[in-house]
Amino acid sequence: MERTAEAHTGARAMQEIFERIAAADTIIITRHSRPDGDAVGSTLGLSAILRASFPEKRVFLDNDDRAEYLAFLGDEGPRPAPEDYAAATLIVLDTGTPDRVANARVFDAKCVIKIDHHICREHYGDLAWVEEERSSVCEMIAEFYRAFADRLTLTRYAAECLYTGMVTDSGRFRFRGTNGDTLRLAAMLLDAGVDFERIFSQLGGEDLETVRFEGYLASKIRTTESGAAYLRISKRLRLKHGISLEDACNTVSLMEHIKGSLIWIAFIENDDGSVRVRLRSRFVEVQQLASRFGGGGHACASGATVNSRAEEAQLLAEADKLLMDYKEKAFAKSGFCPE
Ligand code: AMP
């Protein structure tokens, strides 16, 4: 049974969450499925802070999937038993809607807390702390630590997990949402001993086959009339080149720097034939486009799943129109359109 929470921002939400955590004996932390650096970093980082701060509490992570490329951050430890849920306080991180939670038992918990930064109109759980303008949930957890630093312990490991999520979700501090506070919180984590060289070498590493595949794929990038760039990776192509689904999904970044292509989209066929759509943009907002296809996310980084070539074509046509309208308006206003 989903409970509908009222979302709060800032100090009031943090205070309520701290009180619920302080009162709980068992805490379970979960995140969204198909996790990225922010989902993994925030769950591991928060659990490390809570374990170090409250050794008497039982703190679990419980998620049904994992991301190989983030395995360097360590594993999630023993999972809770089903009967642990009834008395537990459960914290869902980085997950806008309940259908995306990587844990089917969420609403078995006594108390459900949502902490998130996705654009979302309806919240779930008993308490929601949502700040859409934050560059990452890891930044919010760092803020939470800073607010209660006299009662919480930030280990070096926790700082490394949070830093990983901050750099991945903010595109190395380049995306919208990055501000002075993001960098001050990142500085706080660096002061706790983060080894960023190790983190970046782990995040940047690619197999030679993947690099070669990307070279091949670069020649397959197409653009719509208005300049939206797109790539399609069928399951057959992926298997032929021996590329994992995860690596195939990461190729969306190949289109990131194409001048004039302010929107870029990767269509990646999943094993079951459905197609994961990864939408990225600069200046133009794509979140509403994604939500028209049942997806969502952030203003300039969203995702969706489609089930036919017709739907793919429809999504591309809408992206093309969105970019066309944006460029026309920009020219009409200033005779110039950013690239
Ligand atoms: P992705 O391209 O999968 O990395 O997604 C970009 C952003 O959109 C991430 O913050 C995701 O959590 C979010 N997102 C992806 N798919 C969906 C979806 N179907 N519904 C809501 N948000 C999504």
XYZ file of C-alpha atoms and ligand atoms in Angstrom:
362
model
C 0.000 0.000 0.000
C 1.608 3.295 -1.100
C 1.306 6.115 1.374
C 1.223 9.649 0.033
C 3.655 11.965 1.699
C 3.749 15.708 1.717
C 7.167 16.832 0.485
C 9.263 19.211 2.524
C 12.515 20.933 1.720
C 15.478 21.962 3.789
C 15.884 22.208 7.526
C 12.416 21.025 8.555
C 12.617 17.849 6.473
C 16.120 17.077 7.691
C 15.102 17.548 11.309
C 12.122 15.191 10.939
C 14.260 12.586 9.183
C 16.962 12.804 11.822
C 14.371 12.253 14.551
C 12.897 9.221 12.789
C 16.353 7.742 12.293
C 17.299 8.390 15.912
C 14.120 6.614 17.071
C 14.533 3.553 14.827
C 16.198 0.266 15.784
C 16.190 -1.137 12.252
C 16.864 1.004 9.189
C 16.638 -0.303 5.620
C 17.988 1.766 2.737
C 16.998 1.280 -0.876
C 17.199 3.123 -4.238
C 16.036 2.972 -7.855
C 16.552 -0.020 -10.114
C 19.240 0.079 -12.858
C 21.283 2.139 -10.406
C 23.658 4.921 -11.350
C 26.468 6.508 -9.343
C 24.114 8.708 -7.337
C 21.796 5.827 -6.380
C 24.675 3.561 -5.352
C 26.792 6.301 -3.776
C 23.953 7.719 -1.699
C 22.751 4.348 -0.369
C 26.258 3.147 0.505
C 27.273 6.573 1.821
C 24.218 7.042 4.050
C 24.444 3.489 5.396
C 28.134 4.021 6.256
C 27.317 7.268 8.095
C 24.494 5.635 10.052
C 26.517 2.524 10.940
C 29.418 4.648 12.189
C 27.126 7.013 14.097
C 24.720 4.472 15.639
C 26.556 1.152 16.113
C 23.627 -0.153 18.169
C 21.159 0.126 15.262
C 20.719 -2.488 12.554
C 21.317 -0.804 9.188
C 20.653 -2.794 5.986
C 20.671 -2.127 2.277
C 18.129 -4.085 0.283
C 18.076 -3.862 -3.521
C 17.267 -6.356 -6.243
C 19.902 -5.325 -8.782
C 23.394 -3.850 -8.985
C 25.702 -2.000 -11.382
C 28.953 -3.768 -12.279
C 30.787 -0.542 -13.106
C 30.180 0.704 -9.553
C 31.244 -2.525 -7.839
C 34.482 -0.791 -6.791
C 32.457 1.041 -4.126
C 31.929 -2.253 -2.303
C 28.968 -4.513 -1.745
C 25.774 -3.930 0.165
C 26.317 -6.497 2.921
C 23.728 -8.928 4.302
C 20.112 -8.249 3.329
C 17.372 -7.987 5.938
C 14.949 -10.879 6.484
C 11.314 -10.298 5.374
C 10.247 -10.136 9.030
C 12.668 -7.241 9.662
C 10.412 -4.941 7.651
C 7.434 -4.645 9.972
C 9.319 -2.588 12.567
C 11.785 -0.912 10.199
C 12.228 2.670 9.070
C 12.936 2.454 5.356
C 14.694 5.205 3.394
C 14.313 5.335 -0.390
C 17.006 7.383 -2.106
C 17.122 8.935 -5.581
C 13.787 7.458 -6.719
C 10.991 9.714 -7.953
C 8.183 7.180 -8.217
C 7.440 3.936 -6.341
C 7.435 1.800 -9.514
C 11.163 2.528 -9.921
C 12.221 1.318 -6.465
C 14.577 -1.683 -6.648
C 12.779 -3.373 -3.775
C 9.240 -4.773 -3.876
C 8.887 -4.816 -0.079
C 9.154 -1.056 0.458
C 5.643 -0.568 1.760
C 5.943 -3.452 4.230
C 8.046 -1.111 6.366
C 6.598 0.705 9.343
C 7.812 4.082 8.145
C 8.903 5.058 4.597
C 11.044 8.134 3.966
C 11.741 9.428 0.464
C 14.850 11.537 -0.223
C 15.100 12.620 -3.841
C 15.938 15.281 -6.406
C 13.883 14.169 -9.442
C 11.082 16.281 -10.859
C 7.948 14.734 -9.416
C 4.415 15.887 -8.685
C 3.260 13.051 -6.440
C 5.226 11.747 -3.520
C 5.053 8.446 -1.706
C 5.913 7.270 1.777
C 5.252 8.873 5.158
C 7.777 11.659 4.821
C 9.423 13.101 1.710
C 12.430 15.396 1.450
C 12.581 16.474 -2.170
C 14.758 19.224 -3.662
C 14.545 19.149 -7.445
C 17.234 21.748 -7.912
C 19.897 19.658 -6.157
C 22.588 18.258 -8.443
C 22.461 14.847 -6.720
C 20.989 12.983 -3.777
C 24.562 12.438 -2.592
C 24.747 16.217 -2.225
C 21.591 16.060 -0.062
C 23.088 13.321 2.119
C 26.263 15.392 2.483
C 24.042 18.325 3.495
C 22.234 16.077 5.977
C 25.563 15.081 7.500
C 26.653 18.742 7.668
C 23.422 19.714 9.450
C 23.952 17.108 12.187
C 27.747 16.889 12.173
C 27.808 17.047 15.968
C 25.806 13.795 16.149
C 26.856 11.950 12.964
C 30.171 10.436 11.864
C 31.466 10.830 8.326
C 33.975 8.085 7.535
C 36.389 8.344 4.638
C 34.529 5.486 2.939
C 31.179 7.295 3.287
C 32.756 10.453 1.855
C 34.096 8.476 -1.153
C 30.681 6.989 -1.887
C 28.993 10.393 -1.687
C 31.692 12.078 -3.767
C 31.262 9.412 -6.470
C 27.542 10.145 -6.712
C 28.120 13.887 -6.736
C 30.589 13.762 -9.609
C 28.615 11.282 -11.702
C 25.211 12.972 -11.405
C 26.581 16.456 -11.954
C 28.720 15.434 -14.960
C 31.882 16.266 -12.992
C 30.258 19.457 -11.659
C 29.245 20.730 -15.106
C 25.470 20.159 -15.221
C 22.678 22.476 -14.178
C 22.080 22.206 -10.445
C 25.769 22.562 -9.598
C 26.233 25.644 -7.450
C 28.442 27.052 -4.731
C 26.893 24.797 -2.133
C 27.589 21.709 -4.256
C 31.259 22.620 -4.318
C 31.372 23.484 -0.614
C 29.881 20.080 0.218
C 32.298 18.378 -2.181
C 35.130 20.226 -0.432
C 33.890 18.883 2.897
C 34.086 15.352 1.469
C 37.588 15.946 0.097
C 38.621 17.113 3.556
C 37.414 13.745 4.875
C 40.106 12.069 2.745
C 38.470 11.174 -0.602
C 40.945 9.563 -3.021
C 39.520 11.103 -6.188
C 42.263 9.745 -8.454
C 41.171 6.220 -7.622
C 37.502 7.102 -8.112
C 38.055 8.735 -11.507
C 40.257 5.903 -12.734
C 37.522 3.411 -11.786
C 34.766 5.481 -13.345
C 36.664 6.210 -16.554
C 37.986 2.730 -17.307
C 36.686 0.997 -20.461
C 37.520 -2.334 -22.104
C 39.328 -2.085 -25.426
C 36.319 -3.794 -27.120
C 34.040 -1.060 -25.775
C 36.331 1.699 -27.022
C 36.360 0.053 -30.480
C 32.582 -0.346 -30.375
C 32.221 3.346 -29.570
C 34.430 4.204 -32.550
C 32.117 2.155 -34.760
C 29.007 3.650 -33.163
C 30.247 7.206 -33.690
C 29.888 6.570 -37.432
C 26.248 5.550 -36.833
C 25.110 8.750 -35.085
C 22.253 10.370 -36.984
C 20.581 13.746 -36.546
C 17.008 14.921 -37.055
C 16.211 17.950 -39.194
C 16.623 20.355 -36.272
C 19.863 18.677 -35.167
C 18.809 16.299 -32.360
C 21.413 13.510 -32.368
C 20.464 9.880 -31.859
C 21.863 6.391 -31.803
C 20.121 3.024 -31.857
C 21.755 -0.101 -30.455
C 19.800 -3.249 -31.196
C 20.219 -6.345 -29.091
C 21.675 -8.100 -32.147
C 24.348 -5.407 -32.595
C 25.216 -5.489 -28.905
C 25.607 -9.271 -28.882
C 27.574 -9.260 -32.133
C 30.149 -6.921 -30.581
C 30.101 -8.692 -27.197
C 29.089 -5.502 -25.360
C 27.219 -5.611 -22.054
C 23.876 -3.846 -21.761
C 25.432 -1.508 -19.192
C 28.273 -0.503 -21.552
C 25.817 -0.092 -24.416
C 23.743 2.278 -22.273
C 26.779 4.358 -21.428
C 27.362 5.220 -25.090
C 24.802 8.027 -24.806
C 27.736 10.230 -23.802
C 29.276 9.805 -27.284
C 26.857 12.456 -28.541
C 27.406 14.906 -25.729
C 29.644 17.418 -27.483
C 28.114 17.738 -30.942
C 27.635 21.413 -31.786
C 24.019 22.317 -32.487
C 22.745 18.969 -31.170
C 21.243 20.374 -28.007
C 19.225 17.192 -27.542
C 20.726 13.733 -27.900
C 19.061 10.378 -27.442
C 20.206 6.765 -27.210
C 17.753 3.947 -27.931
C 19.075 0.713 -26.443
C 17.214 -2.540 -26.954
C 16.899 -4.525 -23.739
C 17.094 -8.322 -23.577
C 13.279 -8.556 -23.539
C 12.875 -6.474 -26.709
C 11.723 -3.286 -24.968
C 13.856 -0.226 -25.674
C 15.489 1.934 -23.032
C 15.552 5.576 -24.039
C 18.186 7.863 -22.545
C 17.550 11.544 -23.224
C 20.114 14.248 -22.603
C 20.176 17.964 -23.426
C 21.681 21.326 -22.759
C 19.588 24.532 -22.578
C 16.400 22.721 -23.774
C 14.405 20.759 -21.195
C 13.549 17.151 -22.041
C 11.864 15.957 -18.854
C 8.340 16.645 -20.115
C 9.091 14.852 -23.360
C 10.211 11.792 -21.365
C 7.129 11.958 -19.168
C 4.844 11.900 -22.241
C 6.356 8.473 -22.924
C 5.868 7.205 -19.384
C 9.343 8.210 -18.184
C 10.806 11.165 -16.346
C 13.919 12.384 -14.577
C 15.555 15.791 -14.632
C 15.208 18.869 -16.818
C 18.221 17.933 -18.956
C 18.686 14.187 -18.233
C 15.701 11.883 -18.448
C 14.814 8.325 -19.318
C 11.891 6.267 -20.594
C 11.097 2.851 -22.026
C 9.299 2.327 -25.345
C 7.995 -0.864 -26.897
C 7.886 -0.352 -30.644
C 9.700 1.285 -33.535
C 6.614 3.457 -34.030
C 6.966 4.824 -30.499
C 10.674 5.474 -31.081
C 9.850 7.400 -34.248
C 7.160 9.371 -32.420
C 9.558 10.269 -29.619
C 12.195 11.374 -32.132
C 9.661 13.494 -34.010
C 8.664 15.205 -30.752
C 12.316 15.774 -29.814
C 12.911 17.275 -33.249
C 9.985 19.669 -32.841
C 11.062 20.600 -29.319
C 14.539 21.523 -30.560
C 13.176 23.314 -33.630
C 10.885 25.451 -31.439
C 13.695 26.170 -29.012
C 16.053 27.296 -31.798
C 13.416 29.446 -33.462
C 12.559 31.174 -30.209
C 16.219 31.715 -29.372
C 16.876 33.272 -32.790
C 13.756 35.432 -32.625
C 14.778 36.702 -29.199
C 18.464 37.389 -29.684
C 19.416 36.416 -33.244
C 21.566 33.737 -31.703
C 21.164 30.181 -30.437
C 23.634 28.618 -28.017
C 25.318 25.478 -29.347
P 18.987 7.452 -17.434
O 19.103 7.881 -18.834
O 18.362 6.107 -17.289
O 20.273 7.612 -16.702
O 17.949 8.438 -16.719
C 18.231 9.806 -16.517
C 17.493 10.290 -15.304
O 16.101 10.059 -15.474
C 17.888 9.540 -14.045
O 17.902 10.464 -12.976
C 16.827 8.515 -13.882
O 16.641 8.197 -12.510
C 15.601 9.201 -14.476
N 14.729 8.217 -15.144
C 15.091 7.271 -16.024
N 14.034 6.554 -16.429
C 12.959 7.039 -15.781
C 11.559 6.711 -15.757
N 11.059 5.737 -16.508
N 10.768 7.432 -14.938
C 11.263 8.421 -14.171
N 12.559 8.794 -14.164
C 13.401 8.118 -14.950
